[in-house]
CSV table of N, CA and C in Angstrom, one decimal:
chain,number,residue,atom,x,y,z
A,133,UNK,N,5.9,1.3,19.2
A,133,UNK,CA,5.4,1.7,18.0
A,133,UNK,C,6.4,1.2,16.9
A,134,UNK,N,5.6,0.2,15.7
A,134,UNK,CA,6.3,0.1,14.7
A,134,UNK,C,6.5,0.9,13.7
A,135,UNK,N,7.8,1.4,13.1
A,135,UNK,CA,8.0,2.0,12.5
A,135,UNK,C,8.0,1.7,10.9
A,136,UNK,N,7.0,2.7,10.3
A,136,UNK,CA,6.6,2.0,8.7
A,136,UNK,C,7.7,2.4,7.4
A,137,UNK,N,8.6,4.0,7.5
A,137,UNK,CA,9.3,3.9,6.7
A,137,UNK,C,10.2,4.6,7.5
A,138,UNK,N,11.4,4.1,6.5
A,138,UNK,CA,13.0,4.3,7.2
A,138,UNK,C,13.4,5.3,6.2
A,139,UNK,N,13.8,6.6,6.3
A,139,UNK,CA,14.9,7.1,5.6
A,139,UNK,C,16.3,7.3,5.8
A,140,UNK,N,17.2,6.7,5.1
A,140,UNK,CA,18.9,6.5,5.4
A,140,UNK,C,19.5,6.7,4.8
A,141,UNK,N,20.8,7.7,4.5
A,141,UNK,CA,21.9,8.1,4.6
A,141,UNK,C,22.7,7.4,4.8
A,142,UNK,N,23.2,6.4,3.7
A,142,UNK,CA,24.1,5.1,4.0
A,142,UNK,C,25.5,5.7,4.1
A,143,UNK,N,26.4,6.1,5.1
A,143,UNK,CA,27.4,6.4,4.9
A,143,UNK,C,28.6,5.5,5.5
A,144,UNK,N,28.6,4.0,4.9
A,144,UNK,CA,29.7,3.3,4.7
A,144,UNK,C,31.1,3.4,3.4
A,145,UNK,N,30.7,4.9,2.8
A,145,UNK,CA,31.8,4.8,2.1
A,145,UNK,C,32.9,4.9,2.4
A,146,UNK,N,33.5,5.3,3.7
A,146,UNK,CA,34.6,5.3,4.5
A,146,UNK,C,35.4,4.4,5.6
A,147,UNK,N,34.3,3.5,5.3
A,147,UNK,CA,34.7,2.1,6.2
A,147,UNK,C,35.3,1.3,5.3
A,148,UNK,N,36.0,0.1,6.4
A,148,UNK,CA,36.6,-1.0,4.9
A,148,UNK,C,35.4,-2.1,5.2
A,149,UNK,N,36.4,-3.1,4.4
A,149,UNK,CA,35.2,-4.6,4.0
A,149,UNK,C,34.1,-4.6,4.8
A,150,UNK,N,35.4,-5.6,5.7
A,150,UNK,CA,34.9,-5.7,7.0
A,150,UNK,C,33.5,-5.3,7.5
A,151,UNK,N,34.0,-3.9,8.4
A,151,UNK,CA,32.9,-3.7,8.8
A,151,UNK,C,31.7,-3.1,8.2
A,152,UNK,N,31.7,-3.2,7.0
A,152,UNK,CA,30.7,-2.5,6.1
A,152,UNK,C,29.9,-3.5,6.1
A,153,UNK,N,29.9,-5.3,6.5
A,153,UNK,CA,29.3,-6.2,6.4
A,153,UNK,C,28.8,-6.2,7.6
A,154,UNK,N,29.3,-6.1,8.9
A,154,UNK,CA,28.7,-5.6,10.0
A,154,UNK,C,28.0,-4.8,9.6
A,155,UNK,N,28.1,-4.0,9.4
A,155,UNK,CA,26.3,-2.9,9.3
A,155,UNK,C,25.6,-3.1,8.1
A,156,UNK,N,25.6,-3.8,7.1
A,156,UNK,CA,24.9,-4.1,6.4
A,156,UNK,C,23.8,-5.2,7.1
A,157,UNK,N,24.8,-6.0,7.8
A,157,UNK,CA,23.7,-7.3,8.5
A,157,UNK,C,22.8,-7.0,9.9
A,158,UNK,N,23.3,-5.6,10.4
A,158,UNK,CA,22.4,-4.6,11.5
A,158,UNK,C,21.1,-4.0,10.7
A,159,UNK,N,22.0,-3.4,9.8
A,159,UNK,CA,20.4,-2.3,8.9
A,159,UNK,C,19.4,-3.8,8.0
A,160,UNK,N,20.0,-5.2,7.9
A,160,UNK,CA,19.2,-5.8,7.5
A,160,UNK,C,17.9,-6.5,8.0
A,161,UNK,N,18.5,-6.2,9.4
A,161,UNK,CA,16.7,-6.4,10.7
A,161,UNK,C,16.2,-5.1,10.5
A,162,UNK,N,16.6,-3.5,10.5
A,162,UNK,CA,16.1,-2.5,10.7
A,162,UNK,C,15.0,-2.3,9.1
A,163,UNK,N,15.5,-2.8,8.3
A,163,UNK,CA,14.6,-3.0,6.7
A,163,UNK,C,13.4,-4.0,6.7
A,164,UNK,N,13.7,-5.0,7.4
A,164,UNK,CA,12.8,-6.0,7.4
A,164,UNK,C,11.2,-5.3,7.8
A,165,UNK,N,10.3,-5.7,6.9
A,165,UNK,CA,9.3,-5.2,7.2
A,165,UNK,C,8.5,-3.3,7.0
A,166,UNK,N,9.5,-2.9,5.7
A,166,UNK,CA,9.3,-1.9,6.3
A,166,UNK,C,9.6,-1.0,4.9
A,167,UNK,N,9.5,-0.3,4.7
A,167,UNK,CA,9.2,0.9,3.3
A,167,UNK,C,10.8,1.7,3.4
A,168,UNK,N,12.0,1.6,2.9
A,168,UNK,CA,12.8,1.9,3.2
A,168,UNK,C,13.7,3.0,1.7
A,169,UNK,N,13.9,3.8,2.4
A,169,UNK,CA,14.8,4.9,1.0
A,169,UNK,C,16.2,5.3,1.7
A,170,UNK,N,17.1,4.4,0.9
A,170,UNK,CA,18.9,4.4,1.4
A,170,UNK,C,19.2,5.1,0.0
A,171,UNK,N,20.2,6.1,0.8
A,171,UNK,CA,21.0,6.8,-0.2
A,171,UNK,C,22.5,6.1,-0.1
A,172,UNK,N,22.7,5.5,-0.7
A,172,UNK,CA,23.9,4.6,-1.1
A,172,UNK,C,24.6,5.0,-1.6
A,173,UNK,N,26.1,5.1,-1.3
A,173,UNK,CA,27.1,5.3,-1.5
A,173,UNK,C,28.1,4.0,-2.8
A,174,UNK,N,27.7,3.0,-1.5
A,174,UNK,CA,28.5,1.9,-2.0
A,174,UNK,C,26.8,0.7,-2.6
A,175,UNK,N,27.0,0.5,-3.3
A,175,UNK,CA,26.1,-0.5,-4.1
A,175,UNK,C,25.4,-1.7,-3.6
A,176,UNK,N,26.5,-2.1,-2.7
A,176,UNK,CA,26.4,-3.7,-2.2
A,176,UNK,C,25.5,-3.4,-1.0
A,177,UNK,N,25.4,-2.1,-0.1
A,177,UNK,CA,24.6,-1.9,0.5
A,177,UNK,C,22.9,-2.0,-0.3
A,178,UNK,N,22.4,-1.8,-1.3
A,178,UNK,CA,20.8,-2.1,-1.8
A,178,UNK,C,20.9,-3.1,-3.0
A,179,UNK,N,21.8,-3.9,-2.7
A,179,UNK,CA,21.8,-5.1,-3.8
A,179,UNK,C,20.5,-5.6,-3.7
A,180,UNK,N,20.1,-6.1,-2.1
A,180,UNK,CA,18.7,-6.4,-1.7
A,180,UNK,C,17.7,-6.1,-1.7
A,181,UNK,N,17.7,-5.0,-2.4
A,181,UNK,CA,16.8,-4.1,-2.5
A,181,UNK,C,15.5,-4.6,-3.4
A,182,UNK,N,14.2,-3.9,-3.2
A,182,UNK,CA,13.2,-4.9,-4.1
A,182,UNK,C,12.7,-3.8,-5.4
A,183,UNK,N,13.3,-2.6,-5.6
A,183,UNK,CA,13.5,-1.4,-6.4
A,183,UNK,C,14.4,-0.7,-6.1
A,184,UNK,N,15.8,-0.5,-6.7
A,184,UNK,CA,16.6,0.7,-7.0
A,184,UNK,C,16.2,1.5,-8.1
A,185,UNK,N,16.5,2.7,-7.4
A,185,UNK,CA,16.6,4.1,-8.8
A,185,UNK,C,18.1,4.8,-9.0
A,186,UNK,N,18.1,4.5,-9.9
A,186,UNK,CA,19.9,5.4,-9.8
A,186,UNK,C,19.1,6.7,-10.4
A,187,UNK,N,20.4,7.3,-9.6
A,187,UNK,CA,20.0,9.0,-10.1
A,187,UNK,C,21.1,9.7,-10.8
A,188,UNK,N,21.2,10.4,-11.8
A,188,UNK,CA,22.7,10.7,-12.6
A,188,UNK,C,22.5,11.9,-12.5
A,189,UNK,N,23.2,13.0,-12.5
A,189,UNK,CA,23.2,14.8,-12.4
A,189,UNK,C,21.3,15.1,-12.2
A,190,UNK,N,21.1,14.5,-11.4
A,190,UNK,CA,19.7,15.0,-10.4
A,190,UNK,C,18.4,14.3,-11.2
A,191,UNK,N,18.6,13.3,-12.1
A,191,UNK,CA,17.4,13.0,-13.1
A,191,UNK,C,17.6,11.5,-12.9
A,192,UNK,N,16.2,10.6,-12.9
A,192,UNK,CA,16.1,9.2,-12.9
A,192,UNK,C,16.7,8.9,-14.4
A,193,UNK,N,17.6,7.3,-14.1
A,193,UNK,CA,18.2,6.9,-15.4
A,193,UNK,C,17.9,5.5,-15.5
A,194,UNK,N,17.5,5.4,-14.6
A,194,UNK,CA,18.0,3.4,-14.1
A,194,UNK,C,17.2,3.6,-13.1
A,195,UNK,N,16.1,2.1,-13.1
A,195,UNK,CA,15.0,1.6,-12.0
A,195,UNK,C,15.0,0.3,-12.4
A,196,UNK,N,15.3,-0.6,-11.2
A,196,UNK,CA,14.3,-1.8,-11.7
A,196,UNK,C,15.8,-2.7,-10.6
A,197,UNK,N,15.4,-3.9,-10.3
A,197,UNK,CA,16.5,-4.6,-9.1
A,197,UNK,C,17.5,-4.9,-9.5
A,198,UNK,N,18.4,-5.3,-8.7
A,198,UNK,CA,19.9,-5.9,-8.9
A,198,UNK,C,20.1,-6.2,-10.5
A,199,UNK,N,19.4,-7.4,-10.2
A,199,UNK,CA,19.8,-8.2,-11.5
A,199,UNK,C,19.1,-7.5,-12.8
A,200,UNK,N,17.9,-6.9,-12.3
A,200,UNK,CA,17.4,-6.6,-13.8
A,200,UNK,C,18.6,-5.3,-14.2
A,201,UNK,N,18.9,-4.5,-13.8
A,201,UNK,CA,19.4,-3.1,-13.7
A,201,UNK,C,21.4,-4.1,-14.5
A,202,UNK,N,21.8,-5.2,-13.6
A,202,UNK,CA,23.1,-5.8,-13.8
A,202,UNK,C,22.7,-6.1,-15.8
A,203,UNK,N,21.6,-6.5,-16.1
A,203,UNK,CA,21.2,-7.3,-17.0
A,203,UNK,C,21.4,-6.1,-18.2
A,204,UNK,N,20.6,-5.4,-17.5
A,204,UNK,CA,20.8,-3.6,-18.8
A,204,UNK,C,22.0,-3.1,-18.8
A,205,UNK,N,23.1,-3.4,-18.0
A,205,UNK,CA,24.4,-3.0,-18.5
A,205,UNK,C,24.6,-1.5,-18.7
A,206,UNK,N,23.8,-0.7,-18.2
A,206,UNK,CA,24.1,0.4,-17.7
A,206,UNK,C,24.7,1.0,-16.7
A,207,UNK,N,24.0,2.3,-16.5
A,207,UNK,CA,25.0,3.2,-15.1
A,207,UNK,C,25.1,2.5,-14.3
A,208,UNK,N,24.2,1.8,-13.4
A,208,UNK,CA,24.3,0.7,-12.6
A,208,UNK,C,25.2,-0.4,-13.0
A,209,UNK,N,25.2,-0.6,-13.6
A,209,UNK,CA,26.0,-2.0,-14.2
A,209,UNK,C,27.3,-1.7,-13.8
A,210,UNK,N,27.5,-0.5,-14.3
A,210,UNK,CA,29.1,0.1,-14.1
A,210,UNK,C,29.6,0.3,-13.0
A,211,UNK,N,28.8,1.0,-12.8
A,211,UNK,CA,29.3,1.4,-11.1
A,211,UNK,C,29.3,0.2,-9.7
A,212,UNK,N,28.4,-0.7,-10.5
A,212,UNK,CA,28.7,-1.8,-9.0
A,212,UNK,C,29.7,-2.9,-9.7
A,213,UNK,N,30.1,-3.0,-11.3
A,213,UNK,CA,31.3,-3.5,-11.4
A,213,UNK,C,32.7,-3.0,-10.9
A,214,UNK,N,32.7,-1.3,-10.8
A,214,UNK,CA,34.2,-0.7,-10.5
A,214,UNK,C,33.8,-0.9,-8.9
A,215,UNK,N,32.6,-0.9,-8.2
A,215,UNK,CA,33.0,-0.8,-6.5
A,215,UNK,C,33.3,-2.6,-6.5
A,216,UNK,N,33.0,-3.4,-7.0
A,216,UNK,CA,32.9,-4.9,-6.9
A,216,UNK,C,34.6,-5.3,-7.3
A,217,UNK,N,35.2,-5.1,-7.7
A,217,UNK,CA,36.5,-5.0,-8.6
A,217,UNK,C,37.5,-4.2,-7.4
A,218,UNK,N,36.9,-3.3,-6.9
A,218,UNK,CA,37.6,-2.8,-5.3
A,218,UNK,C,37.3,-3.4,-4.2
A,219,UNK,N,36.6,-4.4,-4.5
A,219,UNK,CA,36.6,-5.4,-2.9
A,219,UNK,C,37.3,-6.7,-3.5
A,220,UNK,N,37.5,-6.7,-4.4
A,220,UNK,CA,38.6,-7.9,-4.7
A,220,UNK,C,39.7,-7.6,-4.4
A,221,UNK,N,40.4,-6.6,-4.8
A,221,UNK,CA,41.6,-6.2,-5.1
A,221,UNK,C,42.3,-6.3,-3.3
């Protein structure tokens, strides 16, 4: 039985680089094909995503993908520049 939607609980915020790309490139077959709602911690996990929603003190603020959401320079913007700026470092 194929399964049509995935709900996830991304909890790589406690891993390093590394293997946070290991399971990103696991959960990237388990997405394929398929109606998926990740609660993300770390950003880089639904960069791929084909709709993000950020959620701010329990209310939608930000919708729309990577780049469009990078492009508005908002909450989004911010938050995947300070986690992106911690994988450099």
């Amino acid at each position: 039985m194929q399964i049509k939607i995935l709900i996830l609980d991304e909890a790589t915020s406690s891993v390093d680089t590394r293997t946070e790309l290991f399971i990103q490139e696991a959960l990237g077959n388990l997405f394929k094909d398929r109606t998926s709602f990740i609660i993300a911690h770390r950003l880089s996990t639904v960069k791929n995503a084909d709709t993000i929603i950020v959620i701010e003190n329990g209310v939608v603020v930000e919708q729309g993908s990577h780049f469009t959401l990078i492009e508005k320079r908002g909450t989004y913007c911010k938050l995947y520049k300070e986690q992106s700026i911690g994988l450099i470092v």
